[in-house]
Amino acid sequence: MMQLQKFKQLFCLSLLGLFTSWIVSCSTSNVNNYPKSTATAPATIEFWTMQLQPQFTNYFQGLIQTFESQNPSIKVKWVDVPWSAMENKILTAVSAKTPPDVVNLNPDFASQLAGKNAWLDLDTKVTSQIRSTYLPNIWQASSLNGKSFGIPWYLTTRLTIYNTDLLKRAGIAKPPATYAELGQAAQQIKEKTGKYAFFATFVPQDSGEVLESLVQMGVTLVDAEGKARFNTPQGKAAFQYWVDLYTKGLLPKESLTQGHRHAIDLYQAGETAFLASGPEFLKTIANNAPTVAQASAIAPQITGDTGKKNVAVMNIVIPRDSKYPDQAVRFALFVTNDQNQLAFAKAANVLPSTVKALSDHYFKDIPGNATTTEKGRVISATQLQQAEVLTPKLKDSKLLQKLIYENLQAAMLGQKTVDKAVEDAAQLWDNR
């Protein structure tokens, strides 16, 4: 199983063409509510994205050209940064007070710098009327301590991709909807086929999907003051769930050493029955493993008793030290307006974060001869209505994941009891 890191794979997909016919509409639906730039001399703003070249080069060249034609006093310099280099690069630029003007990040990492006052307070720049055009729960994902630090861009929400052949061999009629059902299916699949039901990673620096599963199982990770609140019966039960799967041999041993990419490799090799992913990965599976793709179907995201569904968000932030904050905000709102979000969502097979774009028939209607990808798109969009960012926005969020994963690993290996593992993780977090 895998989660938020699927964004990394999104940028590496081989899309069939560059969607040049979708070059951005001249509509400025959100931006029209924002004051026109009053700069008397051309202002050049620098726009950083994460690994969007070359798949979307034509798209962004068209987007920038349209924006500049509507805003002749603003020029945009686009810089595409490799995913692995972005965190260090933006940290260095912000520390040196030489940041770009508009940056594509995700709320998890952006919130760490928001806690250090690195980003522009957008509540002073974006009106409530404009904010209301975005999905409310998604806008909140880019806020910290009551202040908005980011503008939502594109989204993905997990689906369950499953191998119908393996389920038939195991005598399972339908894919599991909850983690409890997943545990039962894992036992049955292993007994009947010798295969694993799924792969989940407990590598601290990798996917946060297991951390999110605790929330879906009813665990509160931290309270309003940021103190640990997972040393509870619910927390211990969630730890026990993962420990039991591992000690019963229902999770691959490499769950402790391999990252989320291994989940894709195993599924494509026909070694696992389920893959938690977005519909954008169906094309990857079709290209790499056509036989497995032919046997693949999709179902809603697996969740816990809470019924909570995950959404992964990409946003746009404006560094506080931008030389042209007004122009930067204007461009960020243009990139994320209704028309441009819809165009990019279609091009990249992701979901938009504005209410109007998401209401488009493209995300509602399933053709009679719909492909698996088309069905996945509609299921994903439907899930989005109840989806939320499950992990709390904390400047030390990666440390929280690290402490929980390391202690989970210790319990899985029999080095600690579950009670001790939960207690240690909570104490280490509170005493950090």
GROMACS .gro file of C-alpha atoms in nm:
model
  432
    1MET     CA    1   0.000   0.000   0.000
    2MET     CA    2   0.123   0.352  -0.050
    3GLN     CA    3   0.014   0.709  -0.003
    4LEU     CA    4   0.114   1.074  -0.030
    5GLN     CA    5   0.442   0.981  -0.211
    6LYS     CA    6   0.247   0.891  -0.518
    7PHE     CA    7   0.296   1.254  -0.618
    8LYS     CA    8   0.659   1.165  -0.683
    9GLN     CA    9   0.549   0.905  -0.932
   10LEU     CA   10   0.294   1.134  -1.097
   11PHE     CA   11   0.567   1.349  -1.240
   12CYS     CA   12   0.745   1.049  -1.391
   13LEU     CA   13   0.444   0.916  -1.582
   14SER     CA   14   0.470   0.890  -1.957
   15LEU     CA   15   0.155   1.063  -2.073
   16LEU     CA   16   0.044   1.008  -2.431
   17GLY     CA   17   0.136   1.349  -2.564
   18LEU     CA   18   0.164   1.685  -2.401
   19PHE     CA   19  -0.198   1.799  -2.433
   20THR     CA   20  -0.106   2.102  -2.637
   21SER     CA   21  -0.471   2.147  -2.727
   22TRP     CA   22  -0.542   2.224  -2.364
   23ILE     CA   23  -0.324   2.532  -2.339
   24VAL     CA   24  -0.472   2.745  -2.074
   25SER     CA   25  -0.800   2.925  -2.116
   26CYS     CA   26  -0.798   3.300  -2.110
   27SER     CA   27  -1.050   3.291  -1.828
   28THR     CA   28  -0.935   3.463  -1.511
   29SER     CA   29  -1.228   3.362  -1.295
   30ASN     CA   30  -1.053   3.381  -0.959
   31VAL     CA   31  -0.804   3.646  -1.059
   32ASN     CA   32  -1.063   3.896  -1.176
   33ASN     CA   33  -1.148   3.951  -0.812
   34TYR     CA   34  -0.792   4.053  -0.739
   35PRO     CA   35  -0.671   4.410  -0.807
   36LYS     CA   36  -0.482   4.466  -1.128
   37SER     CA   37  -0.109   4.507  -1.093
   38THR     CA   38  -0.006   4.869  -1.063
   39ALA     CA   39   0.367   4.818  -1.123
   40THR     CA   40   0.506   5.085  -1.356
   41ALA     CA   41   0.810   4.883  -1.463
   42PRO     CA   42   0.806   4.518  -1.571
   43ALA     CA   43   0.838   4.288  -1.273
   44THR     CA   44   0.992   3.945  -1.328
   45ILE     CA   45   0.862   3.685  -1.085
   46GLU     CA   46   1.024   3.345  -1.048
   47PHE     CA   47   0.798   3.040  -1.039
   48TRP     CA   48   0.931   2.707  -0.907
   49THR     CA   49   0.758   2.376  -0.975
   50MET     CA   50   0.852   2.020  -0.881
   51GLN     CA   51   0.958   1.790  -1.163
   52LEU     CA   52   0.692   1.889  -1.416
   53GLN     CA   53   0.925   1.896  -1.716
   54PRO     CA   54   0.917   1.766  -1.983
   55GLN     CA   55   0.568   1.615  -1.948
   56PHE     CA   56   0.400   1.950  -1.900
   57THR     CA   57   0.641   2.190  -2.068
   58ASN     CA   58   0.395   2.291  -2.338
   59TYR     CA   59   0.118   2.335  -2.084
   60PHE     CA   60   0.314   2.575  -1.865
   61GLN     CA   61   0.462   2.766  -2.154
   62GLY     CA   62   0.107   2.832  -2.274
   63LEU     CA   63  -0.011   2.919  -1.924
   64ILE     CA   64   0.269   3.171  -1.876
   65GLN     CA   65   0.220   3.321  -2.222
   66THR     CA   66  -0.151   3.373  -2.155
   67PHE     CA   67  -0.084   3.530  -1.815
   68GLU     CA   68   0.180   3.766  -1.952
   69SER     CA   69  -0.048   3.875  -2.235
   70GLN     CA   70  -0.313   3.969  -1.980
   71ASN     CA   71  -0.058   4.127  -1.745
   72PRO     CA   72   0.199   4.306  -1.964
   73SER     CA   73   0.373   4.458  -1.661
   74ILE     CA   74   0.459   4.110  -1.524
   75LYS     CA   75   0.704   3.856  -1.664
   76VAL     CA   76   0.728   3.500  -1.534
   77LYS     CA   77   1.048   3.296  -1.518
   78TRP     CA   78   0.966   2.927  -1.478
   79VAL     CA   79   1.219   2.704  -1.297
   80ASP     CA   80   1.146   2.332  -1.267
   81VAL     CA   81   1.324   2.168  -0.972
   82PRO     CA   82   1.378   1.791  -0.928
   83TRP     CA   83   1.159   1.656  -0.651
   84SER     CA   84   1.455   1.531  -0.448
   85ALA     CA   85   1.623   1.870  -0.459
   86MET     CA   86   1.329   2.095  -0.377
   87GLU     CA   87   1.342   2.090   0.004
   88ASN     CA   88   1.711   2.177   0.026
   89LYS     CA   89   1.687   2.429  -0.254
   90ILE     CA   90   1.395   2.622  -0.107
   91LEU     CA   91   1.539   2.605   0.245
   92THR     CA   92   1.863   2.756   0.120
   93ALA     CA   93   1.686   3.027  -0.078
   94VAL     CA   94   1.455   3.122   0.209
   95SER     CA   95   1.743   3.131   0.460
   96ALA     CA   96   1.946   3.354   0.229
   97LYS     CA   97   1.641   3.579   0.175
   98THR     CA   98   1.670   3.522  -0.200
   99PRO     CA   99   1.363   3.306  -0.257
  100PRO     CA  100   1.160   3.267  -0.573
  101ASP     CA  101   0.827   3.448  -0.578
  102VAL     CA  102   0.590   3.155  -0.632
  103VAL     CA  103   0.665   2.799  -0.519
  104ASN     CA  104   0.487   2.467  -0.574
  105LEU     CA  105   0.509   2.260  -0.252
  106ASN     CA  106   0.282   2.042  -0.039
  107PRO     CA  107   0.120   2.146   0.290
  108ASP     CA  108   0.324   1.898   0.493
  109PHE     CA  109   0.661   2.051   0.408
  110ALA     CA  110   0.529   2.404   0.360
  111SER     CA  111   0.380   2.403   0.712
  112GLN     CA  112   0.724   2.336   0.858
  113LEU     CA  113   0.845   2.666   0.714
  114ALA     CA  114   0.513   2.836   0.786
  115GLY     CA  115   0.593   2.781   1.153
  116LYS     CA  116   0.907   2.988   1.093
  117ASN     CA  117   0.712   3.270   0.926
  118ALA     CA  118   0.867   3.200   0.586
  119TRP     CA  119   0.551   3.251   0.380
  120LEU     CA  120   0.331   3.547   0.304
  121ASP     CA  121   0.014   3.567   0.513
  122LEU     CA  122  -0.241   3.518   0.237
  123ASP     CA  123  -0.535   3.627   0.451
  124THR     CA  124  -0.410   3.981   0.394
  125LYS     CA  125  -0.392   3.932   0.016
  126VAL     CA  126  -0.675   3.697  -0.082
  127THR     CA  127  -1.035   3.802  -0.019
  128SER     CA  128  -1.292   3.574   0.143
  129GLN     CA  129  -1.480   3.579  -0.189
  130ILE     CA  130  -1.182   3.425  -0.367
  131ARG     CA  131  -1.117   3.176  -0.086
  132SER     CA  132  -1.476   3.055  -0.115
  133THR     CA  133  -1.409   2.934  -0.470
  134TYR     CA  134  -1.182   2.660  -0.331
  135LEU     CA  135  -1.297   2.348  -0.145
  136PRO     CA  136  -1.314   2.462   0.221
  137ASN     CA  137  -1.149   2.154   0.372
  138ILE     CA  138  -0.868   2.176   0.116
  139TRP     CA  139  -0.805   2.547   0.179
  140GLN     CA  140  -0.769   2.465   0.550
  141ALA     CA  141  -0.493   2.217   0.466
  142SER     CA  142  -0.269   2.514   0.389
  143SER     CA  143  -0.331   2.705   0.710
  144LEU     CA  144  -0.144   2.707   1.040
  145ASN     CA  145  -0.237   2.877   1.365
  146GLY     CA  146  -0.535   3.038   1.196
  147LYS     CA  147  -0.333   3.189   0.909
  148SER     CA  148  -0.343   3.087   0.543
  149PHE     CA  149   0.005   3.024   0.402
  150GLY     CA  150  -0.081   2.851   0.075
  151ILE     CA  151  -0.325   2.838  -0.215
  152PRO     CA  152  -0.455   2.488  -0.305
  153TRP     CA  153  -0.366   2.349  -0.644
  154TYR     CA  154  -0.416   1.988  -0.748
  155LEU     CA  155  -0.518   1.684  -0.546
  156THR     CA  156  -0.522   1.307  -0.543
  157THR     CA  157  -0.715   1.070  -0.323
  158ARG     CA  158  -0.627   0.703  -0.291
  159LEU     CA  159  -0.811   0.423  -0.463
  160THR     CA  160  -0.774   0.049  -0.422
  161ILE     CA  161  -0.641  -0.108  -0.739
  162TYR     CA  162  -0.686  -0.484  -0.716
  163ASN     CA  163  -0.598  -0.797  -0.911
  164THR     CA  164  -0.923  -0.976  -0.989
  165ASP     CA  165  -0.743  -1.299  -1.079
  166LEU     CA  166  -0.577  -1.324  -0.737
  167LEU     CA  167  -0.905  -1.251  -0.559
  168LYS     CA  168  -1.081  -1.525  -0.756
  169ARG     CA  169  -0.805  -1.774  -0.671
  170ALA     CA  170  -0.842  -1.679  -0.304
  171GLY     CA  171  -1.222  -1.712  -0.314
  172ILE     CA  172  -1.281  -1.345  -0.231
  173ALA     CA  173  -1.590  -1.197  -0.393
  174LYS     CA  174  -1.516  -0.827  -0.345
  175PRO     CA  175  -1.226  -0.611  -0.231
  176PRO     CA  176  -1.209  -0.507   0.136
  177ALA     CA  177  -1.350  -0.170   0.240
  178THR     CA  178  -1.189  -0.150   0.585
  179TYR     CA  179  -0.858  -0.239   0.745
  180ALA     CA  180  -1.033  -0.511   0.944
  181GLU     CA  181  -1.156  -0.669   0.621
  182LEU     CA  182  -0.811  -0.623   0.470
  183GLY     CA  183  -0.657  -0.826   0.752
  184GLN     CA  184  -0.900  -1.109   0.688
  185ALA     CA  185  -0.837  -1.095   0.314
  186ALA     CA  186  -0.461  -1.100   0.371
  187GLN     CA  187  -0.489  -1.428   0.562
  188GLN     CA  188  -0.709  -1.586   0.297
  189ILE     CA  189  -0.495  -1.472   0.005
  190LYS     CA  190  -0.176  -1.604   0.167
  191GLU     CA  191  -0.335  -1.941   0.245
  192LYS     CA  192  -0.494  -1.991  -0.098
  193THR     CA  193  -0.237  -1.837  -0.331
  194GLY     CA  194   0.089  -1.797  -0.139
  195LYS     CA  195   0.087  -1.429  -0.236
  196TYR     CA  196   0.069  -1.122  -0.017
  197ALA     CA  197  -0.242  -0.909  -0.008
  198PHE     CA  198  -0.047  -0.585  -0.010
  199PHE     CA  199   0.272  -0.404   0.080
  200ALA     CA  200   0.301  -0.124   0.336
  201THR     CA  201   0.621   0.058   0.421
  202PHE     CA  202   0.743   0.140   0.771
  203VAL     CA  203   1.052   0.325   0.652
  204PRO     CA  204   1.047   0.649   0.858
  205GLN     CA  205   1.147   0.879   0.571
  206ASP     CA  206   0.900   0.733   0.325
  207SER     CA  207   0.522   0.716   0.281
  208GLY     CA  208   0.294   0.845   0.555
  209GLU     CA  209   0.017   0.600   0.469
  210VAL     CA  210   0.057   0.388   0.782
  211LEU     CA  211   0.053   0.703   0.995
  212GLU     CA  212  -0.270   0.804   0.823
  213SER     CA  213  -0.416   0.459   0.884
  214LEU     CA  214  -0.394   0.523   1.259
  215VAL     CA  215  -0.617   0.828   1.217
  216GLN     CA  216  -0.859   0.627   1.004
  217MET     CA  217  -0.872   0.370   1.285
  218GLY     CA  218  -0.979   0.638   1.530
  219VAL     CA  219  -0.646   0.746   1.677
  220THR     CA  220  -0.584   1.112   1.767
  221LEU     CA  221  -0.214   1.173   1.702
  222VAL     CA  222  -0.170   1.504   1.884
  223ASP     CA  223  -0.390   1.748   2.073
  224ALA     CA  224  -0.439   2.119   2.010
  225GLU     CA  225  -0.117   2.197   2.197
  226GLY     CA  226   0.080   1.943   1.991
  227LYS     CA  227   0.116   1.689   2.271
  228ALA     CA  228   0.098   1.317   2.195
  229ARG     CA  229  -0.250   1.170   2.226
  230PHE     CA  230  -0.196   0.828   2.072
  231ASN     CA  231  -0.101   0.645   2.394
  232THR     CA  232  -0.460   0.528   2.424
  233PRO     CA  233  -0.653   0.204   2.376
  234GLN     CA  234  -0.719   0.312   2.015
  235GLY     CA  235  -0.350   0.380   1.958
  236LYS     CA  236  -0.246   0.046   2.102
  237ALA     CA  237  -0.508  -0.136   1.895
  238ALA     CA  238  -0.380   0.030   1.576
  239PHE     CA  239  -0.019  -0.062   1.660
  240GLN     CA  240  -0.133  -0.418   1.735
  241TYR     CA  241  -0.305  -0.441   1.396
  242TRP     CA  242   0.019  -0.380   1.206
  243VAL     CA  243   0.229  -0.590   1.442
  244ASP     CA  244  -0.007  -0.887   1.399
  245LEU     CA  245   0.002  -0.867   1.020
  246TYR     CA  246   0.381  -0.867   1.021
  247THR     CA  247   0.435  -1.141   1.281
  248LYS     CA  248   0.181  -1.365   1.105
  249GLY     CA  249   0.382  -1.335   0.783
  250LEU     CA  250   0.109  -1.141   0.605
  251LEU     CA  251   0.337  -0.849   0.520
  252PRO     CA  252   0.659  -0.884   0.319
  253LYS     CA  253   0.973  -0.871   0.534
  254GLU     CA  254   1.102  -0.583   0.323
  255SER     CA  255   0.821  -0.365   0.462
  256LEU     CA  256   1.081  -0.256   0.718
  257THR     CA  257   1.346  -0.164   0.462
  258GLN     CA  258   1.182  -0.079   0.127
  259GLY     CA  259   0.985   0.232   0.038
  260HIS     CA  260   0.658   0.289  -0.141
  261ARG     CA  261   0.807   0.220  -0.484
  262HIS     CA  262   0.831  -0.146  -0.386
  263ALA     CA  263   0.451  -0.159  -0.355
  264ILE     CA  264   0.418  -0.075  -0.724
  265ASP     CA  265   0.688  -0.324  -0.822
  266LEU     CA  266   0.521  -0.608  -0.632
  267TYR     CA  267   0.177  -0.534  -0.772
  268GLN     CA  268   0.305  -0.512  -1.128
  269ALA     CA  269   0.482  -0.844  -1.079
  270GLY     CA  270   0.154  -1.007  -0.970
  271GLU     CA  271   0.289  -1.068  -0.620
  272THR     CA  272   0.028  -0.862  -0.433
  273ALA     CA  273  -0.348  -0.837  -0.472
  274PHE     CA  274  -0.400  -0.473  -0.372
  275LEU     CA  275  -0.230  -0.144  -0.443
  276ALA     CA  276  -0.333   0.181  -0.277
  277SER     CA  277  -0.282   0.450  -0.538
  278GLY     CA  278  -0.442   0.714  -0.753
  279PRO     CA  279  -0.594   0.638  -1.094
  280GLU     CA  280  -0.295   0.803  -1.262
  281PHE     CA  281  -0.093   0.486  -1.191
  282LEU     CA  282  -0.319   0.269  -1.401
  283LYS     CA  283  -0.138   0.390  -1.713
  284THR     CA  284   0.195   0.304  -1.557
  285ILE     CA  285   0.073  -0.048  -1.479
  286ALA     CA  286  -0.066  -0.085  -1.831
  287ASN     CA  287   0.270   0.013  -1.980
  288ASN     CA  288   0.484  -0.200  -1.749
  289ALA     CA  289   0.261  -0.501  -1.685
  290PRO     CA  290  -0.020  -0.529  -1.942
  291THR     CA  291  -0.132  -0.872  -1.819
  292VAL     CA  292  -0.172  -0.745  -1.464
  293ALA     CA  293  -0.340  -0.430  -1.592
  294GLN     CA  294  -0.593  -0.637  -1.783
  295ALA     CA  295  -0.685  -0.817  -1.460
  296SER     CA  296  -0.699  -0.495  -1.257
  297ALA     CA  297  -1.012  -0.326  -1.129
  298ILE     CA  298  -1.067  -0.041  -0.886
  299ALA     CA  299  -1.257   0.018  -0.564
  300PRO     CA  300  -1.285   0.301  -0.313
  301GLN     CA  301  -1.008   0.372  -0.067
  302ILE     CA  302  -0.968   0.134   0.227
  303THR     CA  303  -1.037   0.306   0.557
  304GLY     CA  304  -1.101   0.236   0.923
  305ASP     CA  305  -1.412   0.248   1.139
  306THR     CA  306  -1.410   0.629   1.115
  307GLY     CA  307  -1.478   0.616   0.742
  308LYS     CA  308  -1.223   0.893   0.690
  309LYS     CA  309  -1.067   0.919   0.345
  310ASN     CA  310  -0.728   1.061   0.264
  311VAL     CA  311  -0.650   1.339   0.020
  312ALA     CA  312  -0.301   1.449  -0.082
  313VAL     CA  313  -0.266   1.816  -0.166
  314MET     CA  314  -0.023   2.017  -0.371
  315ASN     CA  315  -0.030   2.390  -0.309
  316ILE     CA  316   0.136   2.717  -0.405
  317VAL     CA  317   0.308   2.943  -0.153
  318ILE     CA  318   0.449   3.295  -0.173
  319PRO     CA  319   0.773   3.355   0.023
  320ARG     CA  320   0.744   3.647   0.264
  321ASP     CA  321   1.065   3.793   0.119
  322SER     CA  322   0.933   3.801  -0.237
  323LYS     CA  323   1.020   4.130  -0.407
  324TYR     CA  324   0.686   4.130  -0.588
  325PRO     CA  325   0.425   3.982  -0.350
  326ASP     CA  326   0.121   4.134  -0.520
  327GLN     CA  327   0.228   4.015  -0.864
  328ALA     CA  328   0.315   3.673  -0.719
  329VAL     CA  329  -0.028   3.635  -0.561
  330ARG     CA  330  -0.193   3.737  -0.885
  331PHE     CA  331  -0.002   3.472  -1.078
  332ALA     CA  332  -0.071   3.204  -0.813
  333LEU     CA  333  -0.443   3.274  -0.835
  334PHE     CA  334  -0.424   3.255  -1.213
  335VAL     CA  335  -0.251   2.916  -1.203
  336THR     CA  336  -0.518   2.784  -0.966
  337ASN     CA  337  -0.831   2.943  -1.111
  338ASP     CA  338  -1.125   2.728  -1.221
  339GLN     CA  339  -1.040   2.703  -1.590
  340ASN     CA  340  -0.671   2.637  -1.545
  341GLN     CA  341  -0.725   2.382  -1.268
  342LEU     CA  342  -0.969   2.192  -1.488
  343ALA     CA  343  -0.723   2.191  -1.779
  344PHE     CA  344  -0.434   2.069  -1.567
  345ALA     CA  345  -0.647   1.807  -1.391
  346LYS     CA  346  -0.742   1.661  -1.729
  347ALA     CA  347  -0.384   1.669  -1.853
  348ALA     CA  348  -0.234   1.507  -1.544
  349ASN     CA  349  -0.527   1.286  -1.440
  350VAL     CA  350  -0.552   1.450  -1.098
  351LEU     CA  351  -0.830   1.639  -0.919
  352PRO     CA  352  -0.883   2.016  -0.899
  353SER     CA  353  -0.925   2.203  -0.572
  354THR     CA  354  -1.188   2.457  -0.680
  355VAL     CA  355  -1.559   2.395  -0.635
  356LYS     CA  356  -1.652   2.487  -0.992
  357ALA     CA  357  -1.380   2.280  -1.161
  358LEU     CA  358  -1.468   1.973  -0.954
  359SER     CA  359  -1.835   2.007  -1.049
  360ASP     CA  360  -1.752   1.965  -1.419
  361HIS     CA  361  -1.920   1.665  -1.585
  362TYR     CA  362  -1.571   1.523  -1.652
  363PHE     CA  363  -1.561   1.417  -1.285
  364LYS     CA  364  -1.921   1.300  -1.265
  365ASP     CA  365  -2.016   1.108  -1.580
  366ILE     CA  366  -1.902   0.753  -1.650
  367PRO     CA  367  -1.935   0.658  -2.019
  368GLY     CA  368  -2.101   0.328  -2.101
  369ASN     CA  369  -1.773   0.194  -2.234
  370ALA     CA  370  -1.565   0.359  -1.961
  371THR     CA  371  -1.208   0.247  -1.909
  372THR     CA  372  -1.075   0.157  -1.565
  373THR     CA  373  -0.900   0.494  -1.556
  374GLU     CA  374  -1.225   0.680  -1.629
  375LYS     CA  375  -1.407   0.490  -1.356
  376GLY     CA  376  -1.123   0.565  -1.118
  377ARG     CA  377  -1.146   0.935  -1.189
  378VAL     CA  378  -1.513   0.948  -1.092
  379ILE     CA  379  -1.463   0.737  -0.779
  380SER     CA  380  -1.175   0.963  -0.675
  381ALA     CA  381  -1.381   1.278  -0.728
  382THR     CA  382  -1.672   1.133  -0.532
  383GLN     CA  383  -1.441   1.043  -0.243
  384LEU     CA  384  -1.308   1.397  -0.238
  385GLN     CA  385  -1.635   1.524  -0.093
  386GLN     CA  386  -1.552   1.350   0.238
  387ALA     CA  387  -1.175   1.345   0.213
  388GLU     CA  388  -0.937   1.537   0.434
  389VAL     CA  389  -0.569   1.574   0.509
  390LEU     CA  390  -0.542   1.316   0.786
  391THR     CA  391  -0.213   1.403   0.949
  392PRO     CA  392  -0.180   1.722   1.156
  393LYS     CA  393   0.008   2.022   1.024
  394LEU     CA  394   0.317   2.039   1.243
  395LYS     CA  395   0.659   2.186   1.190
  396ASP     CA  396   0.799   1.853   1.318
  397SER     CA  397   0.556   1.626   1.136
  398LYS     CA  398   0.833   1.410   0.989
  399LEU     CA  399   0.973   1.355   1.338
  400LEU     CA  400   0.633   1.235   1.459
  401GLN     CA  401   0.620   0.984   1.175
  402LYS     CA  402   0.978   0.875   1.246
  403LEU     CA  403   0.913   0.810   1.616
  404ILE     CA  404   0.594   0.615   1.549
  405TYR     CA  405   0.745   0.408   1.267
  406GLU     CA  406   1.063   0.325   1.457
  407ASN     CA  407   0.869   0.206   1.759
  408LEU     CA  408   0.626   0.015   1.541
  409GLN     CA  409   0.923  -0.158   1.384
  410ALA     CA  410   1.058  -0.246   1.728
  411ALA     CA  411   0.726  -0.406   1.820
  412MET     CA  412   0.705  -0.589   1.488
  413LEU     CA  413   1.051  -0.737   1.549
  414GLY     CA  414   0.964  -0.840   1.905
  415GLN     CA  415   1.206  -0.592   2.061
  416LYS     CA  416   0.925  -0.417   2.251
  417THR     CA  417   0.571  -0.493   2.353
  418VAL     CA  418   0.302  -0.294   2.178
  419ASP     CA  419   0.226  -0.106   2.500
  420LYS     CA  420   0.591  -0.014   2.545
  421ALA     CA  421   0.629   0.090   2.181
  422VAL     CA  422   0.330   0.325   2.201
  423GLU     CA  423   0.445   0.467   2.535
  424ASP     CA  424   0.800   0.526   2.413
  425ALA     CA  425   0.690   0.698   2.094
  426ALA     CA  426   0.460   0.930   2.288
  427GLN     CA  427   0.725   1.018   2.547
  428LEU     CA  428   0.990   1.081   2.286
  429TRP     CA  429   0.753   1.313   2.100
  430ASP     CA  430   0.656   1.509   2.411
  431ASN     CA  431   1.018   1.536   2.528
  432ARG     CA  432   1.166   1.630   2.191
   0.00000   0.00000   0.00000
